[in-house]
C-alpha cells in the first residue's frame, strides 16, 4: 500500500496513476494535549482493512500527475539521522576538508545519531530554499524509515515489527563546523516523498538499490545492503536512547557521492520498491520574510 499526503493535507492511496482520497476514514480531531507522534500515522495500523478495501468506486479519485504531493508524514515528533553509516561515505568525508573540517570520522557508534528539527520538513512538490550563498550545501539521498507504533528499548530481532513503511529521504546539509543536527535542520532541508510504501511490500529494507542525479547527472548510486548499521540495528540503537513514536522518521544515512547543489537545480532520487521523486531547488537563495 502506498500512502500519500496531497493537496493541502488530504490523505491518499496511490494505485497506479491514480490517487484515492481516503481522508474521511481518519479521525482528524485530536484532543489536547496532543499525543506524541503523528496523529494520522498512529491510526493507519487500525485502519488497514478499511484502507485496503478502498477503490475508485467508493473514493474520489485524482490523477497522480495532477496532485500536489506533500511530505507523507505531516508531524513527526523526531527526525533521526545517522551521520556516517556507509564505509564509502566515511572515506569520502575524511578525504574532503569541506566535509570533515579537520575531523576524522571512524564509527557511527562513536558519534551516535542526531536529531533534525521537524520544522525543516517538506515534500516532493515543495522547493528546497538554499541558505548561505557563501557556504556549501550538499544533497544526501537516504532510505527513510517511518515508525508505526511506539518503540522503546526494542531488540533488533523485533525492530521491523515497529515499522509502518519506507519512503525516500533527502538529508540536505550545510557544510561547516557546527554539530550536524544544527546544520541539517535548516528550513526545507529535510525532504520526504513521494509516499510511504508499507512494510508488507518491502520485506527486506536492507537490500534496496538507490540513486540520485542532479540536472540529469548521476551523483550517487548504492544499496542499503552496504549500510554499516542496518535498519533493525538503527531502530534498536535509537530506541535504546529515546522512545520512538508513530510518525517518527529515521534517516538511515547516505552513501558516497554527496556534492554541492545550486539554486535552480533539479534533484531526482530513486529508491527500489519505493519509487522516484523529483525535487527542485528554489531559483534563488532564501530571503527573510
Tab-separated table of C-alpha atoms in Angstrom, residues 13 15 20-22 25 50-61:
chain	number	residue	atom	x	y	z
A	13	UNK	CA	-3.739	5.873	-1.518
A	15	UNK	CA	-2.891	2.985	-7.059
A	20	UNK	CA	-7.745	7.687	-3.990
A	21	UNK	CA	-8.873	10.208	-1.382
A	22	UNK	CA	-9.340	8.328	1.916
A	25	UNK	CA	-11.744	7.453	7.002
A	50	UNK	CA	-10.686	-0.353	5.624
A	51	UNK	CA	-7.924	1.268	3.583
A	52	UNK	CA	-7.225	-1.931	1.673
A	53	UNK	CA	-10.900	-2.041	0.686
A	54	UNK	CA	-10.737	1.455	-0.816
A	55	UNK	CA	-11.305	1.636	-4.557
A	56	UNK	CA	-12.208	4.119	-7.257
A	57	UNK	CA	-15.837	3.051	-6.748
A	58	UNK	CA	-16.025	4.333	-3.177
A	59	UNK	CA	-13.430	7.126	-3.190
A	60	UNK	CA	-12.968	10.388	-5.020
A	61	UNK	CA	-10.010	9.912	-7.360
